[in-house]
């Protein structure tokens, strides 16, 4: 099997989970190779994600590693069985890989919890709002690239319309609500869209008002994507140069605590709707 030239976050994640299984079993690569009857290089390349792996092999390795969590093993086997290229692959080579990886994570998510400080959540952006945000990029993308960025951003929203959509909680800071990208009409239409989306049974929107004061990781916007099992959760954090994807146990625990504390300081859904409605009213021309 030829090695992969380009790895997605999920491909790397499957490999890293297999490595964690081995390490939790207390086995070195050499010991695992002897127990599995496999080549050390093959195991190493599989754990790095460079080699694919069959669901049967995942189950066999987990059995040899004496993993006591069948739901976790089932989830890993399901990841190994994935063969269908998602819609995001149509943008490969045109857009940043981290944008495609985020779309893939959302596609497989059981739930999403997001905190946004300066922008509306990507999954809830209107077309005109997203266009206005991309227009502020430095350097300004070419018209062709802007069209592709916009098409990708809008297609991400399809995950909310599937038969079993993820449960989503969006924590949005007042700064993002008042930041008028584009015209006042565009900003107001975006707020009205938030109110409409909050009517969905799977979407909760909560506002973090200025009056709430500080909160953990206030300088960062983040997307906590819940996997089928807790071990497969991932945090995507926005940075000045792109996205970081975190899956270490400590990182996941820290972000869950931070999101819990932030949510505690946010307004409840009803008061949040009133808050958004009030800002939208103030933007009427």
mmCIF file of C-alpha atoms in Angstrom, residues 106-254:
data_model
loop_
_atom_site.group_PDB
_atom_site.id
_atom_site.type_symbol
_atom_site.label_atom_id
_atom_site.label_comp_id
_atom_site.label_asym_id
_atom_site.label_seq_id
_atom_site.Cartn_x
_atom_site.Cartn_y
_atom_site.Cartn_z
ATOM 1 C CA UNK A 106 -18.522 18.900 11.333
ATOM 2 C CA UNK A 107 -19.847 16.294 8.914
ATOM 3 C CA UNK A 108 -19.023 13.489 11.361
ATOM 4 C CA UNK A 109 -19.910 15.424 14.534
ATOM 5 C CA UNK A 110 -22.406 14.186 17.082
ATOM 6 C CA UNK A 111 -22.551 17.688 18.567
ATOM 7 C CA UNK A 112 -20.810 21.047 18.291
ATOM 8 C CA UNK A 113 -20.157 23.718 20.897
ATOM 9 C CA UNK A 114 -18.672 26.969 19.648
ATOM 10 C CA UNK A 115 -17.525 30.235 21.180
ATOM 11 C CA UNK A 116 -17.124 33.213 18.854
ATOM 12 C CA UNK A 117 -15.717 36.556 19.930
ATOM 13 C CA UNK A 118 -15.443 38.715 16.790
ATOM 14 C CA UNK A 119 -17.363 36.879 14.063
ATOM 15 C CA UNK A 120 -20.645 35.064 13.697
ATOM 16 C CA UNK A 121 -20.272 31.261 13.768
ATOM 17 C CA UNK A 122 -19.410 29.987 10.298
ATOM 18 C CA UNK A 123 -22.364 27.592 10.301
ATOM 19 C CA UNK A 124 -24.760 30.494 10.904
ATOM 20 C CA UNK A 125 -23.378 33.117 8.519
ATOM 21 C CA UNK A 126 -25.543 34.570 5.768
ATOM 22 C CA UNK A 127 -24.145 34.815 2.261
ATOM 23 C CA UNK A 128 -23.758 38.604 2.358
ATOM 24 C CA UNK A 129 -22.183 38.582 5.825
ATOM 25 C CA UNK A 130 -19.659 35.901 4.819
ATOM 26 C CA UNK A 131 -18.836 37.820 1.637
ATOM 27 C CA UNK A 132 -18.184 40.954 3.704
ATOM 28 C CA UNK A 133 -15.901 39.050 6.074
ATOM 29 C CA UNK A 134 -13.844 37.575 3.219
ATOM 30 C CA UNK A 135 -13.553 41.041 1.658
ATOM 31 C CA UNK A 136 -11.668 42.180 4.788
ATOM 32 C CA UNK A 137 -8.964 39.514 4.398
ATOM 33 C CA UNK A 138 -5.343 40.615 3.952
ATOM 34 C CA UNK A 139 -4.393 40.268 1.196
ATOM 35 C CA UNK A 140 -7.845 40.577 -0.356
ATOM 36 C CA UNK A 141 -8.649 37.308 -2.166
ATOM 37 C CA UNK A 142 -9.160 37.432 -5.906
ATOM 38 C CA UNK A 143 -12.792 37.412 -7.080
ATOM 39 C CA UNK A 144 -12.440 33.760 -8.096
ATOM 40 C CA UNK A 145 -11.024 32.757 -4.725
ATOM 41 C CA UNK A 146 -13.675 34.763 -2.894
ATOM 42 C CA UNK A 147 -16.363 32.850 -4.792
ATOM 43 C CA UNK A 148 -14.808 29.526 -3.803
ATOM 44 C CA UNK A 149 -14.398 30.589 -0.168
ATOM 45 C CA UNK A 150 -18.009 31.695 -0.091
ATOM 46 C CA UNK A 151 -19.295 28.506 -1.742
ATOM 47 C CA UNK A 152 -17.400 26.387 0.803
ATOM 48 C CA UNK A 153 -18.640 28.490 3.739
ATOM 49 C CA UNK A 154 -22.270 28.183 2.628
ATOM 50 C CA UNK A 155 -22.008 24.464 1.877
ATOM 51 C CA UNK A 156 -20.849 23.830 5.439
ATOM 52 C CA UNK A 157 -24.335 24.855 6.576
ATOM 53 C CA UNK A 158 -25.841 21.780 4.882
ATOM 54 C CA UNK A 159 -24.868 19.711 7.930
ATOM 55 C CA UNK A 160 -27.641 21.500 9.836
ATOM 56 C CA UNK A 161 -30.251 20.264 7.356
ATOM 57 C CA UNK A 162 -29.399 16.580 7.285
ATOM 58 C CA UNK A 163 -31.846 14.031 8.775
ATOM 59 C CA UNK A 164 -29.895 13.704 12.037
ATOM 60 C CA UNK A 165 -28.069 17.003 12.445
ATOM 61 C CA UNK A 166 -25.575 17.596 15.242
ATOM 62 C CA UNK A 167 -26.781 19.333 18.373
ATOM 63 C CA UNK A 168 -25.181 22.783 18.298
ATOM 64 C CA UNK A 169 -24.622 25.353 21.034
ATOM 65 C CA UNK A 170 -23.247 28.690 19.860
ATOM 66 C CA UNK A 171 -21.832 31.108 22.443
ATOM 67 C CA UNK A 172 -21.571 34.494 20.713
ATOM 68 C CA UNK A 173 -19.967 37.530 22.293
ATOM 69 C CA UNK A 174 -21.706 40.892 22.123
ATOM 70 C CA UNK A 175 -18.700 42.248 20.192
ATOM 71 C CA UNK A 176 -19.454 39.868 17.324
ATOM 72 C CA UNK A 177 -23.108 40.882 17.334
ATOM 73 C CA UNK A 178 -22.259 44.583 17.101
ATOM 74 C CA UNK A 179 -19.402 44.253 14.583
ATOM 75 C CA UNK A 180 -21.054 45.474 11.377
ATOM 76 C CA UNK A 181 -19.368 43.684 8.496
ATOM 77 C CA UNK A 182 -20.698 45.122 5.268
ATOM 78 C CA UNK A 183 -23.541 47.618 5.566
ATOM 79 C CA UNK A 184 -25.983 48.069 8.430
ATOM 80 C CA UNK A 185 -28.507 46.197 6.310
ATOM 81 C CA UNK A 186 -26.131 43.223 6.002
ATOM 82 C CA UNK A 187 -25.413 43.258 9.741
ATOM 83 C CA UNK A 188 -29.090 43.460 10.637
ATOM 84 C CA UNK A 189 -30.030 40.682 8.211
ATOM 85 C CA UNK A 190 -27.377 38.513 9.862
ATOM 86 C CA UNK A 191 -28.916 39.111 13.288
ATOM 87 C CA UNK A 192 -32.384 38.284 11.966
ATOM 88 C CA UNK A 193 -30.919 35.079 10.537
ATOM 89 C CA UNK A 194 -29.570 34.162 13.984
ATOM 90 C CA UNK A 195 -33.043 34.553 15.434
ATOM 91 C CA UNK A 196 -34.509 32.352 12.725
ATOM 92 C CA UNK A 197 -31.862 29.662 13.195
ATOM 93 C CA UNK A 198 -32.440 29.652 16.949
ATOM 94 C CA UNK A 199 -35.909 28.235 16.243
ATOM 95 C CA UNK A 200 -34.342 24.953 15.126
ATOM 96 C CA UNK A 201 -34.654 22.199 17.687
ATOM 97 C CA UNK A 202 -30.972 21.307 17.445
ATOM 98 C CA UNK A 203 -29.588 24.851 17.771
ATOM 99 C CA UNK A 204 -29.064 26.871 20.943
ATOM 100 C CA UNK A 205 -27.698 30.420 20.778
ATOM 101 C CA UNK A 206 -26.461 32.151 23.909
ATOM 102 C CA UNK A 207 -25.056 35.666 24.106
ATOM 103 C CA UNK A 208 -22.018 36.649 26.169
ATOM 104 C CA UNK A 209 -22.707 40.346 26.964
ATOM 105 C CA UNK A 210 -20.002 42.879 27.682
ATOM 106 C CA UNK A 211 -21.478 43.067 31.186
ATOM 107 C CA UNK A 212 -20.425 39.449 31.811
ATOM 108 C CA UNK A 213 -16.815 40.580 32.013
ATOM 109 C CA UNK A 214 -13.923 38.279 31.242
ATOM 110 C CA UNK A 215 -14.134 34.578 30.492
ATOM 111 C CA UNK A 216 -11.624 31.770 29.791
ATOM 112 C CA UNK A 217 -9.687 31.970 26.512
ATOM 113 C CA UNK A 218 -11.455 35.255 25.729
ATOM 114 C CA UNK A 219 -8.960 36.034 22.975
ATOM 115 C CA UNK A 220 -9.759 32.843 21.061
ATOM 116 C CA UNK A 221 -12.662 31.609 19.003
ATOM 117 C CA UNK A 222 -13.059 27.859 19.065
ATOM 118 C CA UNK A 223 -15.153 24.991 17.813
ATOM 119 C CA UNK A 224 -15.500 21.960 20.121
ATOM 120 C CA UNK A 225 -16.587 19.034 17.944
ATOM 121 C CA UNK A 226 -17.953 16.027 19.816
ATOM 122 C CA UNK A 227 -17.168 12.642 18.290
ATOM 123 C CA UNK A 228 -19.262 9.488 18.393
ATOM 124 C CA UNK A 229 -17.397 8.627 21.598
ATOM 125 C CA UNK A 230 -15.703 11.135 23.944
ATOM 126 C CA UNK A 231 -12.235 9.878 23.047
ATOM 127 C CA UNK A 232 -12.738 11.234 19.512
ATOM 128 C CA UNK A 233 -13.619 14.820 20.464
ATOM 129 C CA UNK A 234 -11.593 17.545 18.731
ATOM 130 C CA UNK A 235 -11.125 21.269 19.355
ATOM 131 C CA UNK A 236 -10.506 23.618 16.439
ATOM 132 C CA UNK A 237 -9.009 26.939 17.564
ATOM 133 C CA UNK A 238 -8.692 29.958 15.265
ATOM 134 C CA UNK A 239 -5.247 31.526 15.078
ATOM 135 C CA UNK A 240 -3.791 34.431 13.127
ATOM 136 C CA UNK A 241 -2.270 32.007 10.614
ATOM 137 C CA UNK A 242 -5.052 29.429 10.322
ATOM 138 C CA UNK A 243 -6.492 26.749 12.561
ATOM 139 C CA UNK A 244 -5.089 24.469 15.226
ATOM 140 C CA UNK A 245 -6.707 21.100 15.903
ATOM 141 C CA UNK A 246 -6.286 19.773 19.438
ATOM 142 C CA UNK A 247 -7.135 16.290 20.663
ATOM 143 C CA UNK A 248 -4.821 15.637 23.596
ATOM 144 C CA UNK A 249 -6.800 14.616 26.676
ATOM 145 C CA UNK A 250 -5.579 17.624 28.678
ATOM 146 C CA UNK A 251 -6.547 20.042 25.906
ATOM 147 C CA UNK A 252 -10.027 18.546 25.643
ATOM 148 C CA UNK A 253 -10.568 18.731 29.414
ATOM 149 C CA UNK A 254 -9.347 22.331 29.553
#
